[in-house]
Amino acid sequence: EDKVVQSPLSLVVHEGDTVTLNCSYEVTNFRSLLWYKQEKKAPTFLFMLTSSGIEKKSGRLSSILDKKELFSILNITATQTGDSAIYLCAVRNNYGQNFVFGPGTRLSVLP
Amino acid sequence: GAGVSQSPSNKVTEKGKDVELRCDPISGHTALYWYRQSLGQGLEFLIYFQGNSAPDKSGLPSDRFSAERTGGSVSTLTIQRTQQEDSAVYLCASSSSGGATGELFFGEGSRLTVL
């Protein structure tokens, strides 16, 4: 059974700090790993990673995948209060079409 | 529509009653997913529709849960004889390519409370 573990489950930082969120996974026949941001109810897409070692970057957010060690990290530099959200990691295999989500990391950025 | 639309946004029901949750995906999106999110938890996969193919129902937790998608567009998730453990936010998502690009577009969800 495919499985996604995220850590920490909760994190409180101050504006300007840099944070690293972790996602480890077990999946049969890996296809892709995805990061989503959930502020209220609807998660929004951040990144999709399929290859090891290639960093994806969008503004202050970046992510990288290690397919050998089966994990990914999401970095947020110079955090802002608007970064406060739940960050969800999901994996997908080549057999089915569903995305298996982790429990999420709840990030709180204090002013 | 401009985005994925779900209704009702909130539903309070009594244990044992049936409920129907509706999802109207983005126009033209062939893939539609239902997820359930309990308080403080991640997203639990329920069911997936892709075009005219048979749906992947592998995530439905019991035979009280069913879903259909009429005309390849609107989907309805039905929960019969609701139980308190069914209380959760039910999220619907759609995609234009079965999620091949990774981008699922989520609705705002239907929050179900079973008393």
mmCIF file of C-alpha atoms in Angstrom:
data_model
loop_
_atom_site.group_PDB
_atom_site.id
_atom_site.type_symbol
_atom_site.label_atom_id
_atom_site.label_comp_id
_atom_site.label_asym_id
_atom_site.label_seq_id
_atom_site.Cartn_x
_atom_site.Cartn_y
_atom_site.Cartn_z
ATOM 1 C CA GLU A 1 0.000 0.000 0.000
ATOM 2 C CA ASP A 2 1.359 3.411 -0.969
ATOM 3 C CA LYS A 3 2.188 5.635 1.989
ATOM 4 C CA VAL A 4 3.238 9.249 2.558
ATOM 5 C CA VAL A 5 4.703 10.609 5.794
ATOM 6 C CA GLN A 6 5.260 14.288 6.458
ATOM 7 C CA SER A 7 7.242 16.059 9.131
ATOM 8 C CA PRO A 8 6.922 18.082 11.148
ATOM 9 C CA LEU A 9 3.150 17.892 11.499
ATOM 10 C CA SER A 10 3.095 21.395 12.883
ATOM 11 C CA LEU A 11 5.546 24.288 12.793
ATOM 12 C CA VAL A 12 5.485 27.831 14.152
ATOM 13 C CA VAL A 13 7.992 30.399 12.900
ATOM 14 C CA HIS A 14 8.375 34.161 12.673
ATOM 15 C CA GLU A 15 8.303 36.235 9.542
ATOM 16 C CA GLY A 16 11.615 36.155 7.735
ATOM 17 C CA ASP A 17 12.552 32.682 8.886
ATOM 18 C CA THR A 18 13.389 29.910 6.429
ATOM 19 C CA VAL A 19 11.550 26.605 6.780
ATOM 20 C CA THR A 20 12.075 23.120 5.402
ATOM 21 C CA LEU A 21 9.168 20.717 5.189
ATOM 22 C CA ASN A 22 9.801 17.013 4.736
ATOM 23 C CA CYS A 23 7.953 14.323 2.852
ATOM 24 C CA SER A 24 8.953 10.670 2.725
ATOM 25 C CA TYR A 25 7.097 8.013 0.815
ATOM 26 C CA GLU A 26 6.689 4.363 -0.019
ATOM 27 C CA VAL A 27 5.157 3.705 -3.393
ATOM 28 C CA THR A 28 5.100 0.850 -5.845
ATOM 29 C CA ASN A 29 6.344 1.974 -9.243
ATOM 30 C CA PHE A 30 6.736 5.666 -8.522
ATOM 31 C CA ARG A 31 5.417 8.144 -11.053
ATOM 32 C CA SER A 32 5.432 11.577 -9.416
ATOM 33 C CA LEU A 33 5.420 13.528 -6.145
ATOM 34 C CA LEU A 34 3.357 16.641 -5.714
ATOM 35 C CA TRP A 35 3.118 19.501 -3.238
ATOM 36 C CA TYR A 36 -0.090 21.404 -2.504
ATOM 37 C CA LYS A 37 -0.890 24.381 -0.276
ATOM 38 C CA GLN A 38 -4.179 24.381 1.641
ATOM 39 C CA GLU A 39 -5.084 27.702 3.214
ATOM 40 C CA LYS A 40 -8.777 27.256 3.880
ATOM 41 C CA LYS A 41 -10.534 24.409 2.152
ATOM 42 C CA ALA A 42 -9.312 24.018 -1.432
ATOM 43 C CA PRO A 43 -5.714 22.817 -1.854
ATOM 44 C CA THR A 44 -3.800 24.599 -4.603
ATOM 45 C CA PHE A 45 -1.031 23.044 -6.660
ATOM 46 C CA LEU A 46 2.579 24.066 -6.036
ATOM 47 C CA PHE A 47 4.977 21.604 -7.678
ATOM 48 C CA MET A 48 5.176 18.258 -9.415
ATOM 49 C CA LEU A 49 8.478 16.366 -9.200
ATOM 50 C CA THR A 50 9.392 13.333 -11.236
ATOM 51 C CA SER A 51 13.203 13.339 -11.437
ATOM 52 C CA SER A 52 15.810 13.262 -8.678
ATOM 53 C CA GLY A 53 18.011 16.236 -8.027
ATOM 54 C CA ILE A 54 16.212 18.759 -10.199
ATOM 55 C CA GLU A 55 15.036 21.704 -8.138
ATOM 56 C CA LYS A 56 11.713 23.271 -8.911
ATOM 57 C CA LYS A 57 11.429 26.903 -7.882
ATOM 58 C CA SER A 58 8.644 29.444 -7.683
ATOM 59 C CA GLY A 59 9.479 32.699 -5.968
ATOM 60 C CA ARG A 60 10.430 31.977 -2.383
ATOM 61 C CA LEU A 61 9.359 28.344 -2.634
ATOM 62 C CA SER A 62 11.512 25.529 -3.930
ATOM 63 C CA SER A 63 11.372 21.767 -3.870
ATOM 64 C CA ILE A 64 13.589 18.843 -4.709
ATOM 65 C CA LEU A 65 13.158 15.086 -4.919
ATOM 66 C CA ASP A 66 15.497 12.238 -3.941
ATOM 67 C CA LYS A 67 14.201 9.039 -5.518
ATOM 68 C CA LYS A 68 16.969 6.932 -4.021
ATOM 69 C CA GLU A 69 16.207 7.909 -0.426
ATOM 70 C CA LEU A 70 12.471 8.283 -1.171
ATOM 71 C CA PHE A 71 11.908 11.782 0.093
ATOM 72 C CA SER A 72 11.281 15.344 -0.944
ATOM 73 C CA ILE A 73 11.695 18.690 0.766
ATOM 74 C CA LEU A 74 9.838 21.931 0.337
ATOM 75 C CA ASN A 75 11.758 25.063 1.270
ATOM 76 C CA ILE A 76 10.246 28.439 1.951
ATOM 77 C CA THR A 77 12.656 31.339 2.404
ATOM 78 C CA ALA A 78 11.875 34.715 4.007
ATOM 79 C CA THR A 79 8.516 33.455 5.231
ATOM 80 C CA GLN A 80 5.518 35.775 5.332
ATOM 81 C CA THR A 81 2.261 35.537 7.275
ATOM 82 C CA GLY A 82 0.567 34.644 3.978
ATOM 83 C CA ASP A 83 2.563 31.435 3.905
ATOM 84 C CA SER A 84 0.540 30.161 6.862
ATOM 85 C CA ALA A 85 -1.263 27.077 5.584
ATOM 86 C CA ILE A 86 -1.252 23.313 5.531
ATOM 87 C CA TYR A 87 1.286 21.951 3.067
ATOM 88 C CA LEU A 88 0.290 18.600 1.585
ATOM 89 C CA CYS A 89 2.558 16.110 -0.121
ATOM 90 C CA ALA A 90 1.119 13.456 -2.449
ATOM 91 C CA VAL A 91 2.505 10.626 -4.550
ATOM 92 C CA ARG A 92 1.217 8.868 -7.587
ATOM 93 C CA ASN A 93 2.177 5.485 -9.013
ATOM 94 C CA ASN A 94 2.017 4.219 -12.542
ATOM 95 C CA TYR A 95 -0.787 1.756 -11.892
ATOM 96 C CA GLY A 96 -3.685 3.870 -10.759
ATOM 97 C CA GLN A 97 -4.818 7.393 -11.199
ATOM 98 C CA ASN A 98 -5.354 8.380 -7.598
ATOM 99 C CA PHE A 99 -3.060 10.619 -5.609
ATOM 100 C CA VAL A 100 -2.083 9.387 -2.122
ATOM 101 C CA PHE A 101 -1.783 12.317 0.254
ATOM 102 C CA GLY A 102 0.196 12.677 3.466
ATOM 103 C CA PRO A 103 -1.254 14.186 6.657
ATOM 104 C CA GLY A 104 0.168 17.607 5.875
ATOM 105 C CA THR A 105 2.374 20.069 7.745
ATOM 106 C CA ARG A 106 0.530 22.941 9.406
ATOM 107 C CA LEU A 107 2.765 26.019 9.121
ATOM 108 C CA SER A 108 2.026 29.116 11.147
ATOM 109 C CA VAL A 109 4.043 32.256 10.407
ATOM 110 C CA LEU A 110 3.823 34.874 13.136
ATOM 111 C CA PRO A 111 4.380 38.583 12.453
ATOM 112 C CA GLY B 1 -17.676 27.112 -14.908
ATOM 113 C CA ALA B 2 -14.728 29.130 -13.700
ATOM 114 C CA GLY B 3 -13.809 26.617 -11.043
ATOM 115 C CA VAL B 4 -14.928 23.418 -9.367
ATOM 116 C CA SER B 5 -18.228 24.008 -7.633
ATOM 117 C CA GLN B 6 -19.484 21.933 -4.725
ATOM 118 C CA SER B 7 -22.779 21.966 -2.892
ATOM 119 C CA PRO B 8 -23.890 22.169 -0.219
ATOM 120 C CA SER B 9 -20.979 23.932 1.446
ATOM 121 C CA ASN B 10 -22.250 22.780 4.823
ATOM 122 C CA LYS B 11 -24.586 19.947 5.723
ATOM 123 C CA VAL B 12 -25.747 18.925 9.186
ATOM 124 C CA THR B 13 -27.686 15.697 9.361
ATOM 125 C CA GLU B 14 -28.857 13.165 11.876
ATOM 126 C CA LYS B 15 -27.331 9.744 12.198
ATOM 127 C CA GLY B 16 -29.038 7.273 9.908
ATOM 128 C CA LYS B 17 -30.123 9.798 7.273
ATOM 129 C CA ASP B 18 -28.914 9.728 3.669
ATOM 130 C CA VAL B 19 -26.997 12.650 2.173
ATOM 131 C CA GLU B 20 -26.050 13.686 -1.348
ATOM 132 C CA LEU B 21 -23.082 15.885 -2.131
ATOM 133 C CA ARG B 22 -22.716 17.448 -5.549
ATOM 134 C CA CYS B 23 -19.661 18.382 -7.600
ATOM 135 C CA ASP B 24 -19.668 20.398 -10.796
ATOM 136 C CA PRO B 25 -16.169 20.171 -12.322
ATOM 137 C CA ILE B 26 -14.442 22.648 -14.577
ATOM 138 C CA SER B 27 -15.972 22.496 -18.047
ATOM 139 C CA GLY B 28 -14.056 20.115 -20.291
ATOM 140 C CA HIS B 29 -12.235 18.318 -17.500
ATOM 141 C CA THR B 30 -12.485 14.587 -18.045
ATOM 142 C CA ALA B 31 -11.080 13.443 -14.703
ATOM 143 C CA LEU B 32 -12.958 13.873 -11.433
ATOM 144 C CA TYR B 33 -11.851 12.837 -7.940
ATOM 145 C CA TRP B 34 -13.556 12.682 -4.556
ATOM 146 C CA TYR B 35 -11.504 12.945 -1.362
ATOM 147 C CA ARG B 36 -12.437 13.064 2.310
ATOM 148 C CA GLN B 37 -10.562 15.120 4.885
ATOM 149 C CA SER B 38 -11.234 14.541 8.558
ATOM 150 C CA LEU B 39 -10.217 17.161 11.100
ATOM 151 C CA GLY B 40 -6.438 17.471 11.229
ATOM 152 C CA GLN B 41 -5.932 14.705 8.692
ATOM 153 C CA GLY B 42 -4.690 14.497 5.136
ATOM 154 C CA LEU B 43 -6.834 13.761 2.124
ATOM 155 C CA GLU B 44 -8.290 10.271 1.891
ATOM 156 C CA PHE B 45 -8.986 9.085 -1.665
ATOM 157 C CA LEU B 46 -12.532 7.887 -2.256
ATOM 158 C CA ILE B 47 -13.261 7.496 -5.962
ATOM 159 C CA TYR B 48 -11.972 8.548 -9.381
ATOM 160 C CA PHE B 49 -13.794 9.017 -12.704
ATOM 161 C CA GLN B 50 -12.008 9.313 -16.059
ATOM 162 C CA GLY B 51 -14.084 9.922 -19.141
ATOM 163 C CA ASN B 52 -16.337 6.974 -19.945
ATOM 164 C CA SER B 53 -14.109 4.422 -18.211
ATOM 165 C CA ALA B 54 -15.308 2.434 -15.234
ATOM 166 C CA PRO B 55 -14.617 4.442 -12.061
ATOM 167 C CA ASP B 56 -11.903 3.484 -9.594
ATOM 168 C CA LYS B 57 -13.930 2.871 -6.438
ATOM 169 C CA SER B 58 -11.079 1.389 -4.429
ATOM 170 C CA GLY B 59 -11.144 4.149 -1.799
ATOM 171 C CA LEU B 60 -14.804 3.975 -0.823
ATOM 172 C CA PRO B 61 -14.798 3.020 2.883
ATOM 173 C CA SER B 62 -18.018 0.978 2.898
ATOM 174 C CA ASP B 63 -21.001 0.010 0.779
ATOM 175 C CA ARG B 64 -22.890 2.949 2.278
ATOM 176 C CA PHE B 65 -20.848 5.176 -0.003
ATOM 177 C CA SER B 66 -21.534 5.463 -3.728
ATOM 178 C CA ALA B 67 -20.918 7.985 -6.458
ATOM 179 C CA GLU B 68 -21.995 8.560 -9.987
ATOM 180 C CA ARG B 69 -21.080 10.925 -12.727
ATOM 181 C CA THR B 70 -23.767 11.725 -15.242
ATOM 182 C CA GLY B 71 -22.928 12.736 -18.783
ATOM 183 C CA GLY B 72 -19.256 12.903 -17.950
ATOM 184 C CA SER B 73 -19.754 16.109 -16.004
ATOM 185 C CA VAL B 74 -21.580 16.572 -12.686
ATOM 186 C CA SER B 75 -20.905 14.006 -9.976
ATOM 187 C CA THR B 76 -22.932 13.097 -6.918
ATOM 188 C CA LEU B 77 -21.501 11.375 -3.852
ATOM 189 C CA THR B 78 -24.170 9.612 -1.815
ATOM 190 C CA ILE B 79 -23.752 8.435 1.751
ATOM 191 C CA GLN B 80 -26.525 6.202 3.036
ATOM 192 C CA ARG B 81 -27.399 5.689 6.694
ATOM 193 C CA THR B 82 -24.830 8.239 7.824
ATOM 194 C CA GLN B 83 -22.706 7.567 10.889
ATOM 195 C CA GLN B 84 -20.896 10.042 13.119
ATOM 196 C CA GLU B 85 -17.531 8.904 11.743
ATOM 197 C CA ASP B 86 -18.653 10.131 8.318
ATOM 198 C CA SER B 87 -18.291 13.714 9.579
ATOM 199 C CA ALA B 88 -15.593 15.341 7.462
ATOM 200 C CA VAL B 89 -14.978 17.747 4.607
ATOM 201 C CA TYR B 90 -15.626 16.090 1.260
ATOM 202 C CA LEU B 91 -13.447 17.585 -1.463
ATOM 203 C CA CYS B 92 -13.953 17.195 -5.175
ATOM 204 C CA ALA B 93 -11.216 17.843 -7.729
ATOM 205 C CA SER B 94 -11.047 17.779 -11.503
ATOM 206 C CA SER B 95 -8.307 17.646 -14.071
ATOM 207 C CA SER B 96 -8.065 17.973 -17.820
ATOM 208 C CA SER B 97 -5.641 15.126 -18.328
ATOM 209 C CA GLY B 98 -6.222 12.615 -15.578
ATOM 210 C CA GLY B 99 -3.826 14.605 -13.478
ATOM 211 C CA ALA B 100 -0.919 13.965 -15.839
ATOM 212 C CA THR B 101 0.468 17.433 -15.214
ATOM 213 C CA GLY B 102 -0.061 17.025 -11.507
ATOM 214 C CA GLU B 103 -2.498 19.855 -11.218
ATOM 215 C CA LEU B 104 -5.778 18.949 -9.615
ATOM 216 C CA PHE B 105 -8.268 21.787 -9.276
ATOM 217 C CA PHE B 106 -10.146 21.455 -6.002
ATOM 218 C CA GLY B 107 -13.530 22.751 -4.996
ATOM 219 C CA GLU B 108 -14.144 24.436 -1.663
ATOM 220 C CA GLY B 109 -15.546 21.227 -0.226
ATOM 221 C CA SER B 110 -18.726 20.151 1.514
ATOM 222 C CA ARG B 111 -18.478 20.022 5.291
ATOM 223 C CA LEU B 112 -20.648 17.182 6.591
ATOM 224 C CA THR B 113 -21.591 16.976 10.262
ATOM 225 C CA VAL B 114 -23.472 13.907 11.451
ATOM 226 C CA LEU B 115 -25.115 14.361 14.844
#
